[in-house]
PDB file of C-alpha atoms in Angstrom:
ATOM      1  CA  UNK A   1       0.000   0.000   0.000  1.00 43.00           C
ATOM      2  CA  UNK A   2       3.001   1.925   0.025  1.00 42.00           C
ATOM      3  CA  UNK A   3       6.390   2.740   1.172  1.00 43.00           C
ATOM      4  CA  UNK A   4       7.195   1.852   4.575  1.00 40.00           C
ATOM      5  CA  UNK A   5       8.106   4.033   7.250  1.00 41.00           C
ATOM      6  CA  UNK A   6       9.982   2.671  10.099  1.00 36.00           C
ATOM      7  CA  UNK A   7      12.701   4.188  12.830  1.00 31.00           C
ATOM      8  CA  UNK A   8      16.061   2.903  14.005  1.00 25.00           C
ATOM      9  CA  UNK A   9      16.101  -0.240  16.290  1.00 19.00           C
ATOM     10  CA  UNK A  10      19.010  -1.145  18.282  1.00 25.00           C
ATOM     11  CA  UNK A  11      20.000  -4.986  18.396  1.00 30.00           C
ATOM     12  CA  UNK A  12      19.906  -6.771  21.724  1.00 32.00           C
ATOM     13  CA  UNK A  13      23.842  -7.682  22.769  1.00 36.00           C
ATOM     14  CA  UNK A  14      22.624 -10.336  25.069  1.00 35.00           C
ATOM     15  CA  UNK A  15      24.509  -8.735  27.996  1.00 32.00           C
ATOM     16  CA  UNK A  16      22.900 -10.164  31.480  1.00 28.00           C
ATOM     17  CA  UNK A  17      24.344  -8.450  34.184  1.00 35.00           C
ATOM     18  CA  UNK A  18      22.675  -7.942  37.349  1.00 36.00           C
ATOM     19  CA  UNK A  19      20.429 -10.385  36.087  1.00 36.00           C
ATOM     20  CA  UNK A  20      19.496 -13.600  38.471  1.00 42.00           C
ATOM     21  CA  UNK A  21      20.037 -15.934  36.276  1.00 41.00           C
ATOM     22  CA  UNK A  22      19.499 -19.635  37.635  1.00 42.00           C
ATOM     23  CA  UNK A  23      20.116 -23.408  37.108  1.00 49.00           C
ATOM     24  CA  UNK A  24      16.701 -23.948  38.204  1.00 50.00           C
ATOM     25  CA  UNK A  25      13.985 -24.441  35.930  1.00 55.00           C
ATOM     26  CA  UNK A  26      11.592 -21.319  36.552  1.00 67.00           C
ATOM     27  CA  UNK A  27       7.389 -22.353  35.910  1.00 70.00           C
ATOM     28  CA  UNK A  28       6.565 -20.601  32.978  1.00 64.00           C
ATOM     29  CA  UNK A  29       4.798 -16.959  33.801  1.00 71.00           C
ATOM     30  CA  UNK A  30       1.443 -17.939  32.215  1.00 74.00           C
ATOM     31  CA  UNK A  31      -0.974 -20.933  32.127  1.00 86.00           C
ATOM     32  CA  UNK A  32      -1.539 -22.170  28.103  1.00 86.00           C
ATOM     33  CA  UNK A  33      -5.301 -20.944  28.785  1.00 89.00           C
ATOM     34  CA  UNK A  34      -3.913 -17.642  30.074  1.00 90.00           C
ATOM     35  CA  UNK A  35      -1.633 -16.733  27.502  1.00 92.00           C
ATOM     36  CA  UNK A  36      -4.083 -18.186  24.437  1.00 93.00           C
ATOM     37  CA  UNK A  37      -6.494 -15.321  26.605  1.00 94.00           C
ATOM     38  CA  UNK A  38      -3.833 -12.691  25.522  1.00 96.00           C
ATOM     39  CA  UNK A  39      -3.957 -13.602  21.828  1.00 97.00           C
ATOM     40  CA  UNK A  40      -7.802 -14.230  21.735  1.00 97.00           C
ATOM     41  CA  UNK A  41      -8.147 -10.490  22.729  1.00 97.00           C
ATOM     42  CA  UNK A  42      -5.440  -9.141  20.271  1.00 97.00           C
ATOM     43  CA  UNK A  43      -7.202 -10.942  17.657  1.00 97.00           C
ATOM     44  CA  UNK A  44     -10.597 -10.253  18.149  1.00 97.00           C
ATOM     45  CA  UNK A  45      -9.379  -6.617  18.182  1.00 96.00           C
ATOM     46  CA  UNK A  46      -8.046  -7.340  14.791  1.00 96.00           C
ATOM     47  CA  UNK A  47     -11.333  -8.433  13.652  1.00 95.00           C
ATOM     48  CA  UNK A  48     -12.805  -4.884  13.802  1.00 94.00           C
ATOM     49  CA  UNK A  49     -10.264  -3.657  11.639  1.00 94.00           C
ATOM     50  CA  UNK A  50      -9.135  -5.477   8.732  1.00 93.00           C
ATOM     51  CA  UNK A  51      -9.337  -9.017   9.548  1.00 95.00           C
ATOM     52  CA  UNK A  52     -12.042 -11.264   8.602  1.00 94.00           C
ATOM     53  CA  UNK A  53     -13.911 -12.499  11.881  1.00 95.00           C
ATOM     54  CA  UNK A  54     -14.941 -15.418   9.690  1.00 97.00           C
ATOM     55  CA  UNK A  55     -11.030 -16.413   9.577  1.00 97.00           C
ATOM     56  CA  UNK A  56     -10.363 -16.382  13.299  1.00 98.00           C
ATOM     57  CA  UNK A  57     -10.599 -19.982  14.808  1.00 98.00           C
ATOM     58  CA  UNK A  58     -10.802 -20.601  18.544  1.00 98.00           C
ATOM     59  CA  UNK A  59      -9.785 -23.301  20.300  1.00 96.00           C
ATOM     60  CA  UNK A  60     -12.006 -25.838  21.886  1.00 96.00           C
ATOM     61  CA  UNK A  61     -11.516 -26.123  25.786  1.00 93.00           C
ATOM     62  CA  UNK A  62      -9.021 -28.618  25.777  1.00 93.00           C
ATOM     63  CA  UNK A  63      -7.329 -27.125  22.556  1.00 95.00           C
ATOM     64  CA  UNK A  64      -6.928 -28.317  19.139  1.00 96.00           C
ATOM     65  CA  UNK A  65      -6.820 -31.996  19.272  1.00 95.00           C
ATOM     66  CA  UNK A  66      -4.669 -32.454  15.632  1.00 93.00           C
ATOM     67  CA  UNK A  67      -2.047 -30.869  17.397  1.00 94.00           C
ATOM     68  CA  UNK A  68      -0.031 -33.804  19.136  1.00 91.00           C
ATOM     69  CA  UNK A  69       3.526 -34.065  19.861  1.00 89.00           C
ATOM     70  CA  UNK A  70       3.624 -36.514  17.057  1.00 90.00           C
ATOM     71  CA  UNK A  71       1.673 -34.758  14.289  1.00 89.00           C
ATOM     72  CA  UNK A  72       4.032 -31.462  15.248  1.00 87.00           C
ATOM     73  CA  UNK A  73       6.914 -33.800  14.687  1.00 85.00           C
ATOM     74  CA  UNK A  74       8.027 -33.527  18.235  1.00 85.00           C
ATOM     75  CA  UNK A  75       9.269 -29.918  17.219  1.00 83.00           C
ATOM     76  CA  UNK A  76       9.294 -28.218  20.826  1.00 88.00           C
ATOM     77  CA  UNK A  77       9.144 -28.668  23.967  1.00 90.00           C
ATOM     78  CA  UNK A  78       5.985 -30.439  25.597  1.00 91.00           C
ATOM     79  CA  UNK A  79       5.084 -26.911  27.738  1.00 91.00           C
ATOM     80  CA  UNK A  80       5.268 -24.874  24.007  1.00 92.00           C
ATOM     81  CA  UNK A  81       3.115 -27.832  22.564  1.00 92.00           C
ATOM     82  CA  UNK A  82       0.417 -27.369  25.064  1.00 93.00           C
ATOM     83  CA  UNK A  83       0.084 -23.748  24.326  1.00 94.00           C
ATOM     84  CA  UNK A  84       0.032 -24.407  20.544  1.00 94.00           C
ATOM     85  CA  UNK A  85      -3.056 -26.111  21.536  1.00 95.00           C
ATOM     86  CA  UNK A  86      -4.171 -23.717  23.028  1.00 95.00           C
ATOM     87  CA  UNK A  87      -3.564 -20.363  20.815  1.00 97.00           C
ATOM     88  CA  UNK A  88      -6.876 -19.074  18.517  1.00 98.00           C
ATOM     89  CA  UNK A  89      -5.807 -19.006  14.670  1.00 98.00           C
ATOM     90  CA  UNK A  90      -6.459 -17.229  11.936  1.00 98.00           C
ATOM     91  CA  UNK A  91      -7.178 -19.461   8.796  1.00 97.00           C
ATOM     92  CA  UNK A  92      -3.782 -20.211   6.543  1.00 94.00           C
ATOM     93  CA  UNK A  93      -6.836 -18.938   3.666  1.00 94.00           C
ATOM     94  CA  UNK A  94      -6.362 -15.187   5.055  1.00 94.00           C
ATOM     95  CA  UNK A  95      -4.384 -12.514   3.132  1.00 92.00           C
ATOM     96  CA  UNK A  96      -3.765 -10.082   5.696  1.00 94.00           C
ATOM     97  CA  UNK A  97      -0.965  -8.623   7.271  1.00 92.00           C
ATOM     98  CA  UNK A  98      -0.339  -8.042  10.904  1.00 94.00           C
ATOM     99  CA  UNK A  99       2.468  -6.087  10.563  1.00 92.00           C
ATOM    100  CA  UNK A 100       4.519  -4.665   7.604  1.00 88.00           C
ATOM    101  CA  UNK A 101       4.886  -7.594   5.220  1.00 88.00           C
ATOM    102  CA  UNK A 102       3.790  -9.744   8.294  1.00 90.00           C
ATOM    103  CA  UNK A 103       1.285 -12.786   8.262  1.00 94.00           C
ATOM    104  CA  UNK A 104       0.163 -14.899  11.351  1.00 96.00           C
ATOM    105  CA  UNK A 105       0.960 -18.578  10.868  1.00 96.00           C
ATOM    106  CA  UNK A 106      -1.913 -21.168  10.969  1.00 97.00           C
ATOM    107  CA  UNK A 107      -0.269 -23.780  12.871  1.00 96.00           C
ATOM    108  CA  UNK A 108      -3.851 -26.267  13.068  1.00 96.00           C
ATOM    109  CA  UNK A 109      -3.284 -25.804   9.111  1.00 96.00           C
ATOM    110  CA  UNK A 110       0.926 -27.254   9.009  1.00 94.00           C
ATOM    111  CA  UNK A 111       1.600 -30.782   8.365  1.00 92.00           C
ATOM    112  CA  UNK A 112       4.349 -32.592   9.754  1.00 91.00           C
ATOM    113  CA  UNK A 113       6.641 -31.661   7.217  1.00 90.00           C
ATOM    114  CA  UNK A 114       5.336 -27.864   7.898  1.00 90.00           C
ATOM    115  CA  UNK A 115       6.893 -28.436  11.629  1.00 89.00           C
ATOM    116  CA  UNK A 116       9.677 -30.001  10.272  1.00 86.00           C
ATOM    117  CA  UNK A 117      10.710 -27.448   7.590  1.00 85.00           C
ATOM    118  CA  UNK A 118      10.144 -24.864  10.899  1.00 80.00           C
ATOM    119  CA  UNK A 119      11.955 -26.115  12.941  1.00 78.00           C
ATOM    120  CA  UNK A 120      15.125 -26.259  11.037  1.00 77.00           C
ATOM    121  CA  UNK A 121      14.141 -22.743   9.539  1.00 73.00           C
ATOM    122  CA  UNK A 122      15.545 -21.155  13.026  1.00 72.00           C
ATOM    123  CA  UNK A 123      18.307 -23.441  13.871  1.00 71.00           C
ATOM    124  CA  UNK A 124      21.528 -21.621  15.009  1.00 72.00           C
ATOM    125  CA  UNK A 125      19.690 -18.134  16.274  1.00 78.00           C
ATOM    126  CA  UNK A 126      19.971 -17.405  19.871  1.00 83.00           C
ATOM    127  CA  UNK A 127      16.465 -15.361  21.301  1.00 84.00           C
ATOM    128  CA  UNK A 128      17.637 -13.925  24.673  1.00 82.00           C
ATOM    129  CA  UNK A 129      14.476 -13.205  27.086  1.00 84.00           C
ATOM    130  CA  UNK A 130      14.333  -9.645  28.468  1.00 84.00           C
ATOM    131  CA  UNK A 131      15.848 -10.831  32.084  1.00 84.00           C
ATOM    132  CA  UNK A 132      19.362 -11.788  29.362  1.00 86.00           C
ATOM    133  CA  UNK A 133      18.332 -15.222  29.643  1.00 84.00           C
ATOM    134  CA  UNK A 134      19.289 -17.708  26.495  1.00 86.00           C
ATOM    135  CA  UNK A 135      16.183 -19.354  25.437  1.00 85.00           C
ATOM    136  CA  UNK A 136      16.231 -22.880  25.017  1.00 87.00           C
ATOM    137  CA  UNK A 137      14.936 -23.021  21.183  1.00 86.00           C
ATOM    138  CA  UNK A 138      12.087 -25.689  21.974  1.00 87.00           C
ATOM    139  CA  UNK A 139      10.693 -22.596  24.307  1.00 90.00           C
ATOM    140  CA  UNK A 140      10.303 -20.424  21.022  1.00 90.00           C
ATOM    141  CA  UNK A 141       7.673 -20.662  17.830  1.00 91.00           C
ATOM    142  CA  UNK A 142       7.401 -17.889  15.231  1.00 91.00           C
ATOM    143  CA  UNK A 143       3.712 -16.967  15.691  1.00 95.00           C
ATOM    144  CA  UNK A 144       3.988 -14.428  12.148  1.00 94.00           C
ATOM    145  CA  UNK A 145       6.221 -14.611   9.221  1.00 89.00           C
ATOM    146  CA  UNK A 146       8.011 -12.131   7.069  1.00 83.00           C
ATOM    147  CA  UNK A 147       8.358 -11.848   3.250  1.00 77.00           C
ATOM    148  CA  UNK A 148      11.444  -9.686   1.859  1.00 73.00           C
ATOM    149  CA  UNK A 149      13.757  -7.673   4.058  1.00 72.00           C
ATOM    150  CA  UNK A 150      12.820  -5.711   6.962  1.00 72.00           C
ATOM    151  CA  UNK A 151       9.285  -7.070   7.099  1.00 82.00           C
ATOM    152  CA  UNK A 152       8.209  -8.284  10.373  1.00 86.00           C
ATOM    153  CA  UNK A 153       8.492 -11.472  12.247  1.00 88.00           C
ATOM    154  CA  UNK A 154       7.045 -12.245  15.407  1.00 93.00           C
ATOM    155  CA  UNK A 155       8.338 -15.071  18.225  1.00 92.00           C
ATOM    156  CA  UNK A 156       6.893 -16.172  21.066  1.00 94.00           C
ATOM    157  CA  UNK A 157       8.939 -17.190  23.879  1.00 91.00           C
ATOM    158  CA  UNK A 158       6.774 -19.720  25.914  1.00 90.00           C
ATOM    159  CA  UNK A 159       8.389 -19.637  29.208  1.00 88.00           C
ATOM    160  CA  UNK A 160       8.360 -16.130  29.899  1.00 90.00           C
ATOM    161  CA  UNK A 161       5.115 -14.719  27.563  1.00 92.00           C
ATOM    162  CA  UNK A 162       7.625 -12.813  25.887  1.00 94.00           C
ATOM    163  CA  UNK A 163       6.937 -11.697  22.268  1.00 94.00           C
ATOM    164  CA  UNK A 164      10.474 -10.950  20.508  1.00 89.00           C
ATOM    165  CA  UNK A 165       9.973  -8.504  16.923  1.00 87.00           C
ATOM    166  CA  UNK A 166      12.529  -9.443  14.289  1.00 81.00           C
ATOM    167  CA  UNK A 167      13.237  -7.663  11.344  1.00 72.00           C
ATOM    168  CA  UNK A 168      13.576  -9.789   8.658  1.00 61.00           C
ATOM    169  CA  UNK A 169      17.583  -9.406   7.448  1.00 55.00           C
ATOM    170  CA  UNK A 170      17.993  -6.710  10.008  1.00 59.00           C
ATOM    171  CA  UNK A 171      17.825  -6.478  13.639  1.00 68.00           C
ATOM    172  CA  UNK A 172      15.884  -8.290  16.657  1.00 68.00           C
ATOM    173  CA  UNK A 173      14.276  -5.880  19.007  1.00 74.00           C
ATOM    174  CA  UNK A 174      14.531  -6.601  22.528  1.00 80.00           C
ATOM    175  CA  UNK A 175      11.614  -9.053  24.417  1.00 87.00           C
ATOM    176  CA  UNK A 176       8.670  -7.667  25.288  1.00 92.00           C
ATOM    177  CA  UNK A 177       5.830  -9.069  27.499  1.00 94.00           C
ATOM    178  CA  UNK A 178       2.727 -10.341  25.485  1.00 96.00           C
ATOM    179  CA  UNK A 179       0.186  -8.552  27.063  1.00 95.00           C
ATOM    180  CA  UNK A 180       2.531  -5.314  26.743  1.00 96.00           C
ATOM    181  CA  UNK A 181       3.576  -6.398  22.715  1.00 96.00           C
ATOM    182  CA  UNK A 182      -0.304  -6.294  22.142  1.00 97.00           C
ATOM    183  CA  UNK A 183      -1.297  -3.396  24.110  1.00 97.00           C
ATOM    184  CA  UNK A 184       1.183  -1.008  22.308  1.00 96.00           C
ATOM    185  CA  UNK A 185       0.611  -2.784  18.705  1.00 96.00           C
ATOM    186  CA  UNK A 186      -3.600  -1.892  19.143  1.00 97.00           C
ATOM    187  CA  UNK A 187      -2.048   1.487  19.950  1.00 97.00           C
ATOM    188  CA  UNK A 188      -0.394   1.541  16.646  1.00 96.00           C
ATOM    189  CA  UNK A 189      -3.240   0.873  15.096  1.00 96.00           C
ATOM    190  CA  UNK A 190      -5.785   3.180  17.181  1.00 96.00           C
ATOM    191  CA  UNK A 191      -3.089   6.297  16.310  1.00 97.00           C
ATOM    192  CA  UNK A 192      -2.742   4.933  12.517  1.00 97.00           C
ATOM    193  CA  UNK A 193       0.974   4.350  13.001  1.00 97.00           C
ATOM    194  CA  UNK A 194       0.271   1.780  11.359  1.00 95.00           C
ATOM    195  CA  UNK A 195      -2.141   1.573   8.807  1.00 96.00           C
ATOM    196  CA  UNK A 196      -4.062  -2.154   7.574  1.00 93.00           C
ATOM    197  CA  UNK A 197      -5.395  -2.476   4.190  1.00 88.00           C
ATOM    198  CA  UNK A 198      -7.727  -4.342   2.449  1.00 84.00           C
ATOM    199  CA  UNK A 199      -5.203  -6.750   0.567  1.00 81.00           C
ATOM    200  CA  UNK A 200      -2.653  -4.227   0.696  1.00 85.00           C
ATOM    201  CA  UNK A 201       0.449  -4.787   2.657  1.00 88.00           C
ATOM    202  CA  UNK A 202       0.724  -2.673   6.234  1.00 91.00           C
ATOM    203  CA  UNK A 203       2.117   0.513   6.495  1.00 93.00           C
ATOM    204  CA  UNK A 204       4.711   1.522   9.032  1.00 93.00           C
ATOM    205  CA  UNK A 205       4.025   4.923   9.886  1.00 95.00           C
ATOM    206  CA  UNK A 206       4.964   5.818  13.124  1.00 94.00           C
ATOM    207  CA  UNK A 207       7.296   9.139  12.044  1.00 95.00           C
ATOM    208  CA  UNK A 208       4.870  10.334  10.093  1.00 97.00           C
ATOM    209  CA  UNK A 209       2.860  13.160  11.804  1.00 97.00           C
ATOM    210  CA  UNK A 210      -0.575  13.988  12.429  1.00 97.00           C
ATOM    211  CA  UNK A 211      -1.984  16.380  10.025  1.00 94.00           C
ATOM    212  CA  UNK A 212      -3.631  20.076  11.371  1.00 92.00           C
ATOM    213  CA  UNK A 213      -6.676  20.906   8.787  1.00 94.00           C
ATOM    214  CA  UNK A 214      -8.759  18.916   5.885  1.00 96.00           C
ATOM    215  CA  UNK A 215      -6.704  17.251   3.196  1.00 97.00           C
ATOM    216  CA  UNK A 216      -8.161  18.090  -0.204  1.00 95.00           C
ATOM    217  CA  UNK A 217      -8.574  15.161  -2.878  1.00 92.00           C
ATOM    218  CA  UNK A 218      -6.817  17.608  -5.293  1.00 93.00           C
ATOM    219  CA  UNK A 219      -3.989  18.426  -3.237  1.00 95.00           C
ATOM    220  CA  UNK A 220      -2.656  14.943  -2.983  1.00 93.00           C
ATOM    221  CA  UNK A 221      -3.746  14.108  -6.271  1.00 90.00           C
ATOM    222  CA  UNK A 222      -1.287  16.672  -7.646  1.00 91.00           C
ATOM    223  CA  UNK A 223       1.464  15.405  -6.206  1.00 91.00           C
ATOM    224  CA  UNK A 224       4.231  14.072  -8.662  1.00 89.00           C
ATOM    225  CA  UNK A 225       6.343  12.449  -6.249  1.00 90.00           C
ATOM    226  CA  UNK A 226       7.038   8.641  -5.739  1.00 89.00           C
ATOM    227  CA  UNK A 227       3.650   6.938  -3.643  1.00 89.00           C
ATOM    228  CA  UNK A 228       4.066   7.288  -0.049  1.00 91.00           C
ATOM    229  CA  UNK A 229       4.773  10.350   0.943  1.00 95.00           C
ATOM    230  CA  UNK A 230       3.799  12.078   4.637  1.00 97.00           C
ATOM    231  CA  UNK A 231       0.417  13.405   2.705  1.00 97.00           C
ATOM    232  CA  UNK A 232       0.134  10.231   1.324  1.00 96.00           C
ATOM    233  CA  UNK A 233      -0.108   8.798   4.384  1.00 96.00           C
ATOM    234  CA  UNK A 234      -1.911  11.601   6.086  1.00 97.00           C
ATOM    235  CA  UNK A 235      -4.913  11.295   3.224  1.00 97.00           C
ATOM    236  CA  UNK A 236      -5.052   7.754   4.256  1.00 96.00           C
ATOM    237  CA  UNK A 237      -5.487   8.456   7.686  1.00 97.00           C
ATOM    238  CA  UNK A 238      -8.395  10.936   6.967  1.00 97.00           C
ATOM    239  CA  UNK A 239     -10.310   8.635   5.056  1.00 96.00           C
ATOM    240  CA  UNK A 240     -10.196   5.751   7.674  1.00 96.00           C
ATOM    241  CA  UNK A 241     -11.238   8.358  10.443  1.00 95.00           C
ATOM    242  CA  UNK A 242     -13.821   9.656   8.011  1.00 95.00           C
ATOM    243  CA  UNK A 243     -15.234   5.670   7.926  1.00 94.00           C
ATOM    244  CA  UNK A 244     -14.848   5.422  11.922  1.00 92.00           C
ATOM    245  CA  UNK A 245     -11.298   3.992  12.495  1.00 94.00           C
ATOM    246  CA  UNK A 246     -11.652   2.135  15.843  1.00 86.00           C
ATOM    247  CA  UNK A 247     -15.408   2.389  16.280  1.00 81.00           C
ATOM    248  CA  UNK A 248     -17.852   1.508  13.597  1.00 86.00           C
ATOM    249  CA  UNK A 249     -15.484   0.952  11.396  1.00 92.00           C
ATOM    250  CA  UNK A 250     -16.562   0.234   7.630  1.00 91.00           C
ATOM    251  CA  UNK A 251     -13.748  -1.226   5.798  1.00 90.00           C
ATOM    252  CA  UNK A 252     -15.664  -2.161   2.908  1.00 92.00           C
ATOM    253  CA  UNK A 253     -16.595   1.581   1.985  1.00 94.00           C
ATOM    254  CA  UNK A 254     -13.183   2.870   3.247  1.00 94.00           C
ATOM    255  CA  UNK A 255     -11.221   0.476   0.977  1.00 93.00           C
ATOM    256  CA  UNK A 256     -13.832   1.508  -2.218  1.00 94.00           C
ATOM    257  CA  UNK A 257     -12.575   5.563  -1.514  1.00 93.00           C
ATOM    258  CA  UNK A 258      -8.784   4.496  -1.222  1.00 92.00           C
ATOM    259  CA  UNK A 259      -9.104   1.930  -4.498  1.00 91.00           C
ATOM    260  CA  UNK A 260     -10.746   5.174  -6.092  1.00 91.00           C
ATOM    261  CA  UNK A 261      -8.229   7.168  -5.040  1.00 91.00           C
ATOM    262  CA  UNK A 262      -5.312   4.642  -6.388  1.00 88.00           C
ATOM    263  CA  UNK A 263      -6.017   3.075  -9.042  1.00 83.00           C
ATOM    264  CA  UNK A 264      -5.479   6.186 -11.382  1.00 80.00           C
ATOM    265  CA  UNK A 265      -2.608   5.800 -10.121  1.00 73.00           C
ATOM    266  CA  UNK A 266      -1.713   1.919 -11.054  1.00 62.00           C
ATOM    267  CA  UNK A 267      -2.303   0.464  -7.673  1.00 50.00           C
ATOM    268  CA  UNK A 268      -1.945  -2.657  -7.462  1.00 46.00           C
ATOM    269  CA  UNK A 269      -1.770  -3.383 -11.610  1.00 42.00           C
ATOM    270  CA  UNK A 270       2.679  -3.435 -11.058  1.00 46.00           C
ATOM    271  CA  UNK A 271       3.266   0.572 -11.430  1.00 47.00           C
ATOM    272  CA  UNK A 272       1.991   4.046 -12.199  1.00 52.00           C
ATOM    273  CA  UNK A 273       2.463   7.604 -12.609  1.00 56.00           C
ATOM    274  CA  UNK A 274       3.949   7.796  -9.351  1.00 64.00           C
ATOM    275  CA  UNK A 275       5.564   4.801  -9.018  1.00 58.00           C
ATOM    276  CA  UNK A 276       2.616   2.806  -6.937  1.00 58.00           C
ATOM    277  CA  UNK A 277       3.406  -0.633  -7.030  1.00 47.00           C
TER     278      UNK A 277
END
């Protein structure tokens, strides 16, 4: 849907001093049910913006039963199977993005060569919880995966309900609490820092700033630069709120003005005028 916008991240070093770390093994922070709560709430919230609510899939009580250690290909540890069990889905049909270039894995949907292939995808990289704790790798499962450089990944770290970002070719951002991770990610999208779209891919827009007045269809359609710029972005953001971002929010009638608005300009038919992909 555009370019992306994105700041600078600094990569974790992995130092742990001060920290307390232990030869004991620690019980994990949450229950399966409790953190499979967290992500049931995210996604729900994700259902009144661009996500189908048809796609999301919750778990039955005592989680999906084609999930076994066996089916999974004995992939991770038994605690991280038992939340897999327990974590809602969104169907492997949906097209959306969580995140820039970012889609949430179906895991009810892998097959055991799906497991396989996964867990040999991340063998050799060290995830190092926020307390500068090494995780052992069968305490980890990438929850969302990234397409091209500097799209977004997402890992869950079992043990400690810590959600680690990952910039596909680029950095790792330090671990963040789930409940925390999701909290600040609905803020994103509340404040239109970043910005769904209707099978467009997810804008980062978090430098971009908010916009004092009305934006005029003629004064962004007279721009000549490359797709993406700040009133670009700001013209998005108008429309949405126009449609009830957040609230009542019609995506069907919002995503007919901005297909309006770009496809004059080749959106989505591989390059225009300005350069929209």
């Amino acid at each position: 849907m555009g370019n992306q916008h994105c700041g600078e991240w600094h990569h974790h070093d992995g130092s742990y001093e001060g920290s307390d770390v232990s030869d004991e093994p620690q019980e994990p922070r949450s229950t399966p049910d409790e953190l499979g709560a967290f992500f049931i709430d995210f996604y729900t919230f994700l259902t009144t913006l661009h996500y189908d609510k048809s796609h999301l899939k919750i778990p039955p009580p005592t989680g999906w039963p084609e999930l076994t250690p066996e089916s999974c290909a004995y992939f991770k540890s038994d605690h991280t199977m038992e939340v897999i069990r327990h974590l809602p889905y969104f169907d492997s049909t949906c097209i959306e993005y969580v995140h820039y270039k970012s889609k949430i894995l179906d895991h009810t949907a892998f097959t055991q060569k799906d497991f396989e292939k996964h867990r040999n995808y991340h063998q050799g990289w060290e995830f190092w919880s926020s307390e500068g704790e090494l995780m052992d790798p069968s305490d980890v499962v990438c929850m969302a995966v990234g397409h091209e450089n500097f799209s977004r990944e997402l890992w869950l770290n079992m043990k400690d309900c810590e959600i680690f970002e990952d910039f596909h070719a680029g950095d790792m951002l330090n671990a963040v609490p789930v409940e925390v991770f999701f909290e600040n990610t609905k803020e994103q999208y509340k404040t239109l820092k970043l910005i769904p779209g209707r099978r467009r891919i997810t804008i980062e827009a978090e430098k971009v700033p908010e916009r004092d007045g009305r934006i005029t269809e003629k004064e962004v359609t007279g721009q000549t630069e490359e797709w993406g710029t700040d009133l670009d972005i700001q013209y998005v953001r108008q429309i949405y709120r126009y449609h009830e971002w957040t609230g009542f929010f019609d995506l069907e009638t919002a995503s007919e003005a901005i297909d309006k608005w770009l496809e004059p300009l080749g959106g989505g038919l591989g390059g225009g005028p300005r350069g929209l992909a």
